[in-house]
PDB file of N, CA, C and O in Angstrom:
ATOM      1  N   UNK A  19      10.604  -4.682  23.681  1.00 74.00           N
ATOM      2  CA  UNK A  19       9.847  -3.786  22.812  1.00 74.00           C
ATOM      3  C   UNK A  19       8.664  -4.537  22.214  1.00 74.00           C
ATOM      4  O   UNK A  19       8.676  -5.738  21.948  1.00 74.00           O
ATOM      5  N   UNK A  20       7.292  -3.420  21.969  1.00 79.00           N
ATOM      6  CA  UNK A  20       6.415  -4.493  21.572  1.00 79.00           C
ATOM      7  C   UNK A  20       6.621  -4.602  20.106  1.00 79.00           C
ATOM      8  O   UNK A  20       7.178  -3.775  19.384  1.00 79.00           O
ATOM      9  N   UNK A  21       5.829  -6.311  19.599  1.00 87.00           N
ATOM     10  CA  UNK A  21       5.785  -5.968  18.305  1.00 87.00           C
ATOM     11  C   UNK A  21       4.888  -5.196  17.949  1.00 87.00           C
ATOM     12  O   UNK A  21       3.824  -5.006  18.539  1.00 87.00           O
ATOM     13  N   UNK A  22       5.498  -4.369  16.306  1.00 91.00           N
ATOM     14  CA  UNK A  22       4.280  -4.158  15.189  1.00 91.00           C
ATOM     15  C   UNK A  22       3.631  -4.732  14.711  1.00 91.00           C
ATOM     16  O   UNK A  22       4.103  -5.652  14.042  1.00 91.00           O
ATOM     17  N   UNK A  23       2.033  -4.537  14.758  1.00 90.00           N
ATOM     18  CA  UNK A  23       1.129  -5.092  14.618  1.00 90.00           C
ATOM     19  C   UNK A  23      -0.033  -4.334  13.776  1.00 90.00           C
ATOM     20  O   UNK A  23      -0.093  -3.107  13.696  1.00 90.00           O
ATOM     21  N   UNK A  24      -1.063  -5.340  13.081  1.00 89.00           N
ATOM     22  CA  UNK A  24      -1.965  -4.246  12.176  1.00 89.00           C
ATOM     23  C   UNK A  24      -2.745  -4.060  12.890  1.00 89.00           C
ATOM     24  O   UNK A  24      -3.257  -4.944  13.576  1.00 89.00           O
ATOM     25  N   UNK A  25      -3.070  -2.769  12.929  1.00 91.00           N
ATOM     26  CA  UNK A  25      -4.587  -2.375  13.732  1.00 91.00           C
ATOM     27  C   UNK A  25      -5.897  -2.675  12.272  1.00 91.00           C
ATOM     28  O   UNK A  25      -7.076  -3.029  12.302  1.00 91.00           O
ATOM     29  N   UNK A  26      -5.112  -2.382  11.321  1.00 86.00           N
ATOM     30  CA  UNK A  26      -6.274  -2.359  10.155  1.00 86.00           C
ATOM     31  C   UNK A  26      -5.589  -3.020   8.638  1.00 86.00           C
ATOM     32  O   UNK A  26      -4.810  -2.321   7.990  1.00 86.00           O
ATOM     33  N   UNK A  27      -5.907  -4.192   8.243  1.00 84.00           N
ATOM     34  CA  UNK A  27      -5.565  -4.729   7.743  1.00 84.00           C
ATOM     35  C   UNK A  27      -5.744  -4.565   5.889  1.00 84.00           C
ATOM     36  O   UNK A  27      -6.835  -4.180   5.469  1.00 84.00           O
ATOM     37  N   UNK A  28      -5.161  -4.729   5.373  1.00 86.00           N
ATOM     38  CA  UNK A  28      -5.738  -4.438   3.544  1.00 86.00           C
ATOM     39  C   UNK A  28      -6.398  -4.879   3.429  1.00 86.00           C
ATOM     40  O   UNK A  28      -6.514  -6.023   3.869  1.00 86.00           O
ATOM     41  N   UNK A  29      -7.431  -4.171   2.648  1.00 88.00           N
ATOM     42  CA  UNK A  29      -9.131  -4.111   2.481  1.00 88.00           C
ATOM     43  C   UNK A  29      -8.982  -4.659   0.500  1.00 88.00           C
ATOM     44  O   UNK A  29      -8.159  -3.955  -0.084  1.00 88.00           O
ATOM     45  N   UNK A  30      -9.435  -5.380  -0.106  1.00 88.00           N
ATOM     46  CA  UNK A  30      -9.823  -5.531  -0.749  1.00 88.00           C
ATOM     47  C   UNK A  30     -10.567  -4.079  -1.850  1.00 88.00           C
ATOM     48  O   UNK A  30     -11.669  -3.668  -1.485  1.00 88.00           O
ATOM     49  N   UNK A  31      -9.936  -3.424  -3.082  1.00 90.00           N
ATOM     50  CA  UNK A  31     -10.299  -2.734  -3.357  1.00 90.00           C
ATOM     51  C   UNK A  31     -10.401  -2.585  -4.775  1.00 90.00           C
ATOM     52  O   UNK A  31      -9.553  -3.196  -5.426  1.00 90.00           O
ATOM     53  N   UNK A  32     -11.437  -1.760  -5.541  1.00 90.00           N
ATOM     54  CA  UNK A  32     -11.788  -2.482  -6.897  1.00 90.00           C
ATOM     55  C   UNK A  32     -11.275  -1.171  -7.887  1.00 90.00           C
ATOM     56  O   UNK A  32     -11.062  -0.197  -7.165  1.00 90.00           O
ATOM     57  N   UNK A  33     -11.088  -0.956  -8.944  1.00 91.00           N
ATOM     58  CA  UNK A  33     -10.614   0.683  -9.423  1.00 91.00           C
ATOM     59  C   UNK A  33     -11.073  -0.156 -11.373  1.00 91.00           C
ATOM     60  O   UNK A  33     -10.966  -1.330 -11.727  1.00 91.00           O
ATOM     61  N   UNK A  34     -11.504   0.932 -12.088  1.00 91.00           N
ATOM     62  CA  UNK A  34     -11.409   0.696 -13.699  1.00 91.00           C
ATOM     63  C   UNK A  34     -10.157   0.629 -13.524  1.00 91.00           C
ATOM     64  O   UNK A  34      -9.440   0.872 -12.554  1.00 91.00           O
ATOM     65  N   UNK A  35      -9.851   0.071 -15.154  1.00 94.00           N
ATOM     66  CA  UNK A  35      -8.516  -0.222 -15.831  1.00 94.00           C
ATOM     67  C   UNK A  35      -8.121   1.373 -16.556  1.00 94.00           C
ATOM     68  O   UNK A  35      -8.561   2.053 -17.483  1.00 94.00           O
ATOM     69  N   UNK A  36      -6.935   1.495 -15.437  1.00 95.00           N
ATOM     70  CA  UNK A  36      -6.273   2.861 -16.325  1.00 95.00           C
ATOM     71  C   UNK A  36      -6.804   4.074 -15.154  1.00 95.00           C
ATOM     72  O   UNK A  36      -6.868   5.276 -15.415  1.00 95.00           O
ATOM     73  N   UNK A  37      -7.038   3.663 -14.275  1.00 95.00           N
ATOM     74  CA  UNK A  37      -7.734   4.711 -12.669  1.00 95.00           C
ATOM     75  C   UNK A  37      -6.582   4.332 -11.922  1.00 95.00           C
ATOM     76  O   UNK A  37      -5.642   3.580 -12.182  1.00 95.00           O
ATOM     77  N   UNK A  38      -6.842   4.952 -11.042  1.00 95.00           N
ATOM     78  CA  UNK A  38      -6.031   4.562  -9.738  1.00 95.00           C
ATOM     79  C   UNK A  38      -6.973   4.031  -8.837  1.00 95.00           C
ATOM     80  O   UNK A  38      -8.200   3.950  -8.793  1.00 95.00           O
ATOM     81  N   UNK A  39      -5.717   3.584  -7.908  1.00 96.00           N
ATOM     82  CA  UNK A  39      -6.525   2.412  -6.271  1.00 96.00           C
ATOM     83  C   UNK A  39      -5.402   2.865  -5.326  1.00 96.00           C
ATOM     84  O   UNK A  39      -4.248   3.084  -5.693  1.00 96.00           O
ATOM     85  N   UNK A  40      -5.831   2.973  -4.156  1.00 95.00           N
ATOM     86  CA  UNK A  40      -5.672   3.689  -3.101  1.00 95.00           C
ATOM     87  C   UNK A  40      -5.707   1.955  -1.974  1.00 95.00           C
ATOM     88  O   UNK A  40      -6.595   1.299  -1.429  1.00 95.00           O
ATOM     89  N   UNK A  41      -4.907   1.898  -2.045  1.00 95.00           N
ATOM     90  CA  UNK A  41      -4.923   0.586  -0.602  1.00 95.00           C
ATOM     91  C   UNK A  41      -4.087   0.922   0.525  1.00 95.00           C
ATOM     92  O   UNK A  41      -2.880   1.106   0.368  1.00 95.00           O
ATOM     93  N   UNK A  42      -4.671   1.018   1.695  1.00 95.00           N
ATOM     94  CA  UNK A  42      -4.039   1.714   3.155  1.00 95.00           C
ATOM     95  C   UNK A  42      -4.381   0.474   3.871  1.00 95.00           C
ATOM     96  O   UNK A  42      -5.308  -0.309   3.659  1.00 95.00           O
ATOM     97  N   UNK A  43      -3.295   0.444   4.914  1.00 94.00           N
ATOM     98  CA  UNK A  43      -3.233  -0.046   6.570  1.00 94.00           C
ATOM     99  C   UNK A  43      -2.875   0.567   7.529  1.00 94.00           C
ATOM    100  O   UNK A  43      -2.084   1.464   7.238  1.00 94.00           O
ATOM    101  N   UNK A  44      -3.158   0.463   8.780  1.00 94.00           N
ATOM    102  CA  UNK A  44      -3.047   1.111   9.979  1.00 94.00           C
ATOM    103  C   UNK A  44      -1.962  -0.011  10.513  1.00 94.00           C
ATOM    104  O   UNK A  44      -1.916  -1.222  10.294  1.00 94.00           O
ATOM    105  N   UNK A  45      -1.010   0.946  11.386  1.00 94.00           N
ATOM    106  CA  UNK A  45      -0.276  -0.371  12.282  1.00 94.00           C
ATOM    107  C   UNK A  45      -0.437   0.431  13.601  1.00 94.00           C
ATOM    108  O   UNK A  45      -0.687   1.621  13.793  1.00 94.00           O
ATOM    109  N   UNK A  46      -0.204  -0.645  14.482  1.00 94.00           N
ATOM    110  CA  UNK A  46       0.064   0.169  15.990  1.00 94.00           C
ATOM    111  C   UNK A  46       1.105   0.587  16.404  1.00 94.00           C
ATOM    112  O   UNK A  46       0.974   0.830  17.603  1.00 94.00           O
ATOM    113  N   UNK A  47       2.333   0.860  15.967  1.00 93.00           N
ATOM    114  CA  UNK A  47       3.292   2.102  15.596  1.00 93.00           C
ATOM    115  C   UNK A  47       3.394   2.863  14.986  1.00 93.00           C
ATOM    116  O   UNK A  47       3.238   2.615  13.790  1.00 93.00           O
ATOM    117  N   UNK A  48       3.646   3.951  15.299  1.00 93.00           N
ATOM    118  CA  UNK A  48       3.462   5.174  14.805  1.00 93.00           C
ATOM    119  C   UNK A  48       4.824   5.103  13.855  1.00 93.00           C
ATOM    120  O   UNK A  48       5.743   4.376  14.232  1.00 93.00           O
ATOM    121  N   UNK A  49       4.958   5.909  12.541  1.00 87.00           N
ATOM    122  CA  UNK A  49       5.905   5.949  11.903  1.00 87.00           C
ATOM    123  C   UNK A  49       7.377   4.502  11.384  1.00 87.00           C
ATOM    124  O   UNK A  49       8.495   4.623  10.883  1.00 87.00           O
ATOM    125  N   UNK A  50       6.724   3.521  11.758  1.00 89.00           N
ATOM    126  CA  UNK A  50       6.834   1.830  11.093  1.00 89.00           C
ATOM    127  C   UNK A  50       7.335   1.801  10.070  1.00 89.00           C
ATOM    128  O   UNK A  50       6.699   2.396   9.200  1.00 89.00           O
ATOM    129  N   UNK A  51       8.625   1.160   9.638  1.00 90.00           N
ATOM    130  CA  UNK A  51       9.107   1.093   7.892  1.00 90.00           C
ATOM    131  C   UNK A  51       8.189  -0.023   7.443  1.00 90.00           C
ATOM    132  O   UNK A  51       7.875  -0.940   8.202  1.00 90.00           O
ATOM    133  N   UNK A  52       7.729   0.081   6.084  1.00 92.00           N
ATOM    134  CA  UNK A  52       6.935  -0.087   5.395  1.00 92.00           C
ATOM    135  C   UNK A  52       6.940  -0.769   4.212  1.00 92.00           C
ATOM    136  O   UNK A  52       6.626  -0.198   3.167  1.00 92.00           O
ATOM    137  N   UNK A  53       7.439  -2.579   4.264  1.00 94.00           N
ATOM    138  CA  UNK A  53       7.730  -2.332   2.634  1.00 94.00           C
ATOM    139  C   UNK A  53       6.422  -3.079   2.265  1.00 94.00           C
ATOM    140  O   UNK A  53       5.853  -4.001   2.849  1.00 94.00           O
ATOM    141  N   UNK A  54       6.050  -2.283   0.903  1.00 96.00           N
ATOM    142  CA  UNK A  54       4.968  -2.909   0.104  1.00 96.00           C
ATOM    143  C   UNK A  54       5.484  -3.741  -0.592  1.00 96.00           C
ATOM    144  O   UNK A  54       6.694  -3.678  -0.807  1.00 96.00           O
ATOM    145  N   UNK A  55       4.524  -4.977  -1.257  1.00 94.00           N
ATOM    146  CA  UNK A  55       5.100  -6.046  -2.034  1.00 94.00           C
ATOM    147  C   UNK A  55       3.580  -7.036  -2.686  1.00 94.00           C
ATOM    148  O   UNK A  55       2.503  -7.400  -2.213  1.00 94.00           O
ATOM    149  N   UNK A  56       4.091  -7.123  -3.625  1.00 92.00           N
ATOM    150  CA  UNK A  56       3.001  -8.012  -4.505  1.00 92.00           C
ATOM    151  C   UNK A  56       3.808  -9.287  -4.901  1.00 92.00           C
ATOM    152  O   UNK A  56       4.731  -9.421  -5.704  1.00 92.00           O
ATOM    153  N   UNK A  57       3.224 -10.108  -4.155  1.00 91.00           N
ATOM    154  CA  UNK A  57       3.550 -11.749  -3.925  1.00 91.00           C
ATOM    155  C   UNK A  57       4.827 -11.462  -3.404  1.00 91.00           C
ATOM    156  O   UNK A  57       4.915 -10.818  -2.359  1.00 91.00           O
ATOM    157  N   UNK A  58       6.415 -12.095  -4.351  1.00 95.00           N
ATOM    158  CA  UNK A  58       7.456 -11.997  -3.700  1.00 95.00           C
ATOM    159  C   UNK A  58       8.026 -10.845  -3.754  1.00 95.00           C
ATOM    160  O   UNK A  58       9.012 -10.536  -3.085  1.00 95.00           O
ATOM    161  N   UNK A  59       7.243  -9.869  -4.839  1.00 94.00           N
ATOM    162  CA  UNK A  59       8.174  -9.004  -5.816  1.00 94.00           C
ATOM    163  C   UNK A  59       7.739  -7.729  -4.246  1.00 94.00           C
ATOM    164  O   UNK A  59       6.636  -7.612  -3.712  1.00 94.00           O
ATOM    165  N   UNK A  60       9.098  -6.937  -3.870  1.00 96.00           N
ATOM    166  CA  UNK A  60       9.337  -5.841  -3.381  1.00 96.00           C
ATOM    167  C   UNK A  60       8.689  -4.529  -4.212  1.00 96.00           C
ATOM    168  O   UNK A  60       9.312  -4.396  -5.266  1.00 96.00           O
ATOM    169  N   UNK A  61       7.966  -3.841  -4.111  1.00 96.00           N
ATOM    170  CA  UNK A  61       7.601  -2.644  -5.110  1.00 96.00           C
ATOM    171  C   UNK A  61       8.260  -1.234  -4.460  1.00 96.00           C
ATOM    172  O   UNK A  61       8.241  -0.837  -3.294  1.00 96.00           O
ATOM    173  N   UNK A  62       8.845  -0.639  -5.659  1.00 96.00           N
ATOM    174  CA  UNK A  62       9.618   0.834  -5.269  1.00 96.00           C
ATOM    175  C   UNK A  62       8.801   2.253  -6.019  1.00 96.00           C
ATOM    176  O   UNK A  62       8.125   2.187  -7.045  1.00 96.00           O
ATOM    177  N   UNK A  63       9.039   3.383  -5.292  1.00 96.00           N
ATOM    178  CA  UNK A  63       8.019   4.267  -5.722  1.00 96.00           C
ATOM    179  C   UNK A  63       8.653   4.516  -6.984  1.00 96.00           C
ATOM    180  O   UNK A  63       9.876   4.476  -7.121  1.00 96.00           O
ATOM    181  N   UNK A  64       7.625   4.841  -8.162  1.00 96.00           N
ATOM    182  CA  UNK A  64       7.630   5.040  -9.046  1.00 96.00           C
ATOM    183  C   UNK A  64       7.186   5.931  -9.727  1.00 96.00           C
ATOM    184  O   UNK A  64       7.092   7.004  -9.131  1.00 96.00           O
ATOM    185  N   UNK A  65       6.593   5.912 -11.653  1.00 96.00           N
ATOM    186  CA  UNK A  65       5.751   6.981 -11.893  1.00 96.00           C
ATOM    187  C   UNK A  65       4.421   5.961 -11.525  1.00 96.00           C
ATOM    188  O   UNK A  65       3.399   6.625 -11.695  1.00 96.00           O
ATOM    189  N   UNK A  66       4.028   4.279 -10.983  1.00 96.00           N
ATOM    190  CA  UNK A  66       3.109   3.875 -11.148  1.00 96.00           C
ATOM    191  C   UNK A  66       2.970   3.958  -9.479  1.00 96.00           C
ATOM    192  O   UNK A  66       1.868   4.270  -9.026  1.00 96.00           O
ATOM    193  N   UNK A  67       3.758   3.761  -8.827  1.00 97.00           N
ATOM    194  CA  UNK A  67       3.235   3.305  -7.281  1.00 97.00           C
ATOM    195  C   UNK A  67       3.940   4.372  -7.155  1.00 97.00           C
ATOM    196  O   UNK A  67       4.916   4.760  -7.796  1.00 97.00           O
ATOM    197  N   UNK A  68       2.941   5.181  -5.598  1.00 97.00           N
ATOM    198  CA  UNK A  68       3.548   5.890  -4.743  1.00 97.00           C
ATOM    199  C   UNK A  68       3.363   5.472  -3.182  1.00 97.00           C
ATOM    200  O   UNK A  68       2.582   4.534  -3.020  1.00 97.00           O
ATOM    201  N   UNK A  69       3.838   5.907  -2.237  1.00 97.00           N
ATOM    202  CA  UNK A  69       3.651   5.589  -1.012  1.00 97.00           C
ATOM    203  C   UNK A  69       3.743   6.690  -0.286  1.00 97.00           C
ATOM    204  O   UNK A  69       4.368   7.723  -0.526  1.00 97.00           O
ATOM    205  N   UNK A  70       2.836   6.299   0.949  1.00 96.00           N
ATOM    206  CA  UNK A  70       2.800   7.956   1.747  1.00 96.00           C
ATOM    207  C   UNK A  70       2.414   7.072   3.261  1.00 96.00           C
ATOM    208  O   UNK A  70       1.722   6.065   3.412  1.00 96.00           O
ATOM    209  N   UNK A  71       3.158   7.895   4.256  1.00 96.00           N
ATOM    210  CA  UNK A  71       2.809   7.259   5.369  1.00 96.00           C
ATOM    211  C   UNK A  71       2.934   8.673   6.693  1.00 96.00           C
ATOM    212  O   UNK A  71       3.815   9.530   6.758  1.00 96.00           O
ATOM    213  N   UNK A  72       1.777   8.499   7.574  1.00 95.00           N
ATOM    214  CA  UNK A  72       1.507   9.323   8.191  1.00 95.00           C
ATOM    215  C   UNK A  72       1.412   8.884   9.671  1.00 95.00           C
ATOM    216  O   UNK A  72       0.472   8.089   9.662  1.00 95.00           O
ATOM    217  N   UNK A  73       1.565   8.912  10.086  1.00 94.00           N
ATOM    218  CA  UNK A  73       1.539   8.178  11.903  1.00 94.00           C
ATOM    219  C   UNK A  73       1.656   6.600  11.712  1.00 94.00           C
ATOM    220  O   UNK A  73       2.605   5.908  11.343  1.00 94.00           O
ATOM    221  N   UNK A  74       0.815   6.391  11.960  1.00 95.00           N
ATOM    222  CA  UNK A  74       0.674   4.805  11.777  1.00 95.00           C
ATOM    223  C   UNK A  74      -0.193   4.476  10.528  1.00 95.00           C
ATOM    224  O   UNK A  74      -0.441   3.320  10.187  1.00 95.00           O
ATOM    225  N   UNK A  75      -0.642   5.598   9.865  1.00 95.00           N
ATOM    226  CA  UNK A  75      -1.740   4.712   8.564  1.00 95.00           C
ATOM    227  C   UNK A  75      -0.362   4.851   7.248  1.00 95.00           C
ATOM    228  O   UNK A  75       0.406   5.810   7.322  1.00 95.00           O
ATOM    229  N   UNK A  76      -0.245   4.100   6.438  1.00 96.00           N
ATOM    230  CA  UNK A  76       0.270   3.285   5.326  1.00 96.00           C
ATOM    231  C   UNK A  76      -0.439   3.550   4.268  1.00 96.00           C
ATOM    232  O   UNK A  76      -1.612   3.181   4.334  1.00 96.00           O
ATOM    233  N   UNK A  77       0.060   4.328   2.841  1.00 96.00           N
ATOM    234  CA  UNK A  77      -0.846   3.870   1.954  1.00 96.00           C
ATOM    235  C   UNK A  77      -0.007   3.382   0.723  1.00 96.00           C
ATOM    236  O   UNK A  77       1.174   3.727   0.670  1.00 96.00           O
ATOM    237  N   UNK A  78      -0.503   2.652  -0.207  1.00 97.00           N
ATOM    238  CA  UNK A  78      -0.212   2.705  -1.570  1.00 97.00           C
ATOM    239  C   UNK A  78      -0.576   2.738  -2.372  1.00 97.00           C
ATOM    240  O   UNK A  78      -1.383   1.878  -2.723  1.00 97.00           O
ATOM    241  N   UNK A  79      -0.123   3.990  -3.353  1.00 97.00           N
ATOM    242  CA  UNK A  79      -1.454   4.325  -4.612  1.00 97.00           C
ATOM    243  C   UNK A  79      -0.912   3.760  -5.894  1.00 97.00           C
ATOM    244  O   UNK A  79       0.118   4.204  -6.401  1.00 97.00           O
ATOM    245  N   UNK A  80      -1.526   2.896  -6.352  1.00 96.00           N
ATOM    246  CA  UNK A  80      -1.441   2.814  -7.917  1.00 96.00           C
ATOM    247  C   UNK A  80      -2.029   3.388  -8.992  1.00 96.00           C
ATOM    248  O   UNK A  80      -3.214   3.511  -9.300  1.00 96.00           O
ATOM    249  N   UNK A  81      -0.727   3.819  -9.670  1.00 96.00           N
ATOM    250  CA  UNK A  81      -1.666   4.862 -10.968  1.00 96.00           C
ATOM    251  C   UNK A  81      -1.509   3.451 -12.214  1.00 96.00           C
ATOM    252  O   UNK A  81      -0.925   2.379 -12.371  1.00 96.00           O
ATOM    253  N   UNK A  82      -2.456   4.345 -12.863  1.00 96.00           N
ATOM    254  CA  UNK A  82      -3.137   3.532 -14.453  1.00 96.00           C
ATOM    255  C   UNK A  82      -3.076   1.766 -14.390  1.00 96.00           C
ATOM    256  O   UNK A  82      -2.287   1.034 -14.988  1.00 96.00           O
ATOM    257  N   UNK A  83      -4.078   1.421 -13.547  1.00 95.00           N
ATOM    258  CA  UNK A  83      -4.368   0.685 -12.992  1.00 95.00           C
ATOM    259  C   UNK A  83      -4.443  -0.821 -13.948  1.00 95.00           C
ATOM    260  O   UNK A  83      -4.866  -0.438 -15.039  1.00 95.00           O
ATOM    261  N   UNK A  84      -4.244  -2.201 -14.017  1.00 94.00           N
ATOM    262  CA  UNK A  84      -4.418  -3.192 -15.186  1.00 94.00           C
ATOM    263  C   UNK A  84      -4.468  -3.855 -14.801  1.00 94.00           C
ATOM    264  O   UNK A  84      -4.248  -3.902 -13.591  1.00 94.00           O
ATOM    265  N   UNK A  85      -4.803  -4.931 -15.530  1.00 91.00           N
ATOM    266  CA  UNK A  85      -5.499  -6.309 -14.975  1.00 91.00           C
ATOM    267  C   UNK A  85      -4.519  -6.729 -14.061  1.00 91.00           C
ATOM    268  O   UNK A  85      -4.792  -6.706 -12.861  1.00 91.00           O
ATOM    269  N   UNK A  86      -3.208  -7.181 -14.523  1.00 90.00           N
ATOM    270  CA  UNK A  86      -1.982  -7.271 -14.012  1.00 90.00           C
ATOM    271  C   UNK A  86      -1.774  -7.043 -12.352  1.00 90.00           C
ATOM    272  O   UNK A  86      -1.133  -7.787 -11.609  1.00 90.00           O
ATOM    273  N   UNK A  87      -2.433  -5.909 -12.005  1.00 88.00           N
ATOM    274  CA  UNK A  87      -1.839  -5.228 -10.864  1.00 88.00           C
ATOM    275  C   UNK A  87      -3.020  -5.819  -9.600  1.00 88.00           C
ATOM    276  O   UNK A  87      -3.082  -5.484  -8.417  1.00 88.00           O
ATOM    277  N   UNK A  88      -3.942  -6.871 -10.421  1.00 86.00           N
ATOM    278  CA  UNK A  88      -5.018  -7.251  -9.302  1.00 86.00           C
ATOM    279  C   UNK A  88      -4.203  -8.563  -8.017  1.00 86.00           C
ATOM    280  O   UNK A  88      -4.863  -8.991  -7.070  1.00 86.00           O
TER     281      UNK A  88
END
């Protein structure tokens, strides 16, 4: 089987403090489990992060955005 691989990699993205940010990747499998993670820490959907995944594109939205979350 082949591996999963990124077709489109996380983009660097800028949002005010207290907005949301929208960060997506593409993989070359379609429907791919997905875990998001900031450094070691695993992130689970929340009222701050959500996740949505559609063929192969990945996203994760952060609401009310803080220094913290850069």
């Amino acid at each position: 089987e082949m591996p999963v691989l990124f077709k489109q990699e996380l983009q660097n993205e800028e949002a005010k403090e207290g907005k949301q940010v929208k960060l997506t990747c593409e993989l070359s499998k379609p429907d791919t489990p997905v875990k998001w993670m900031k450094g070691d820490t695993v992130l689970y959907a929340s009222e701050k992060y959500e996740f949505k995944q559609r063929g192969t594109v990945a996203e994760l939205i952060i609401r009310d955005v803080k220094l913290i979350d850069s």
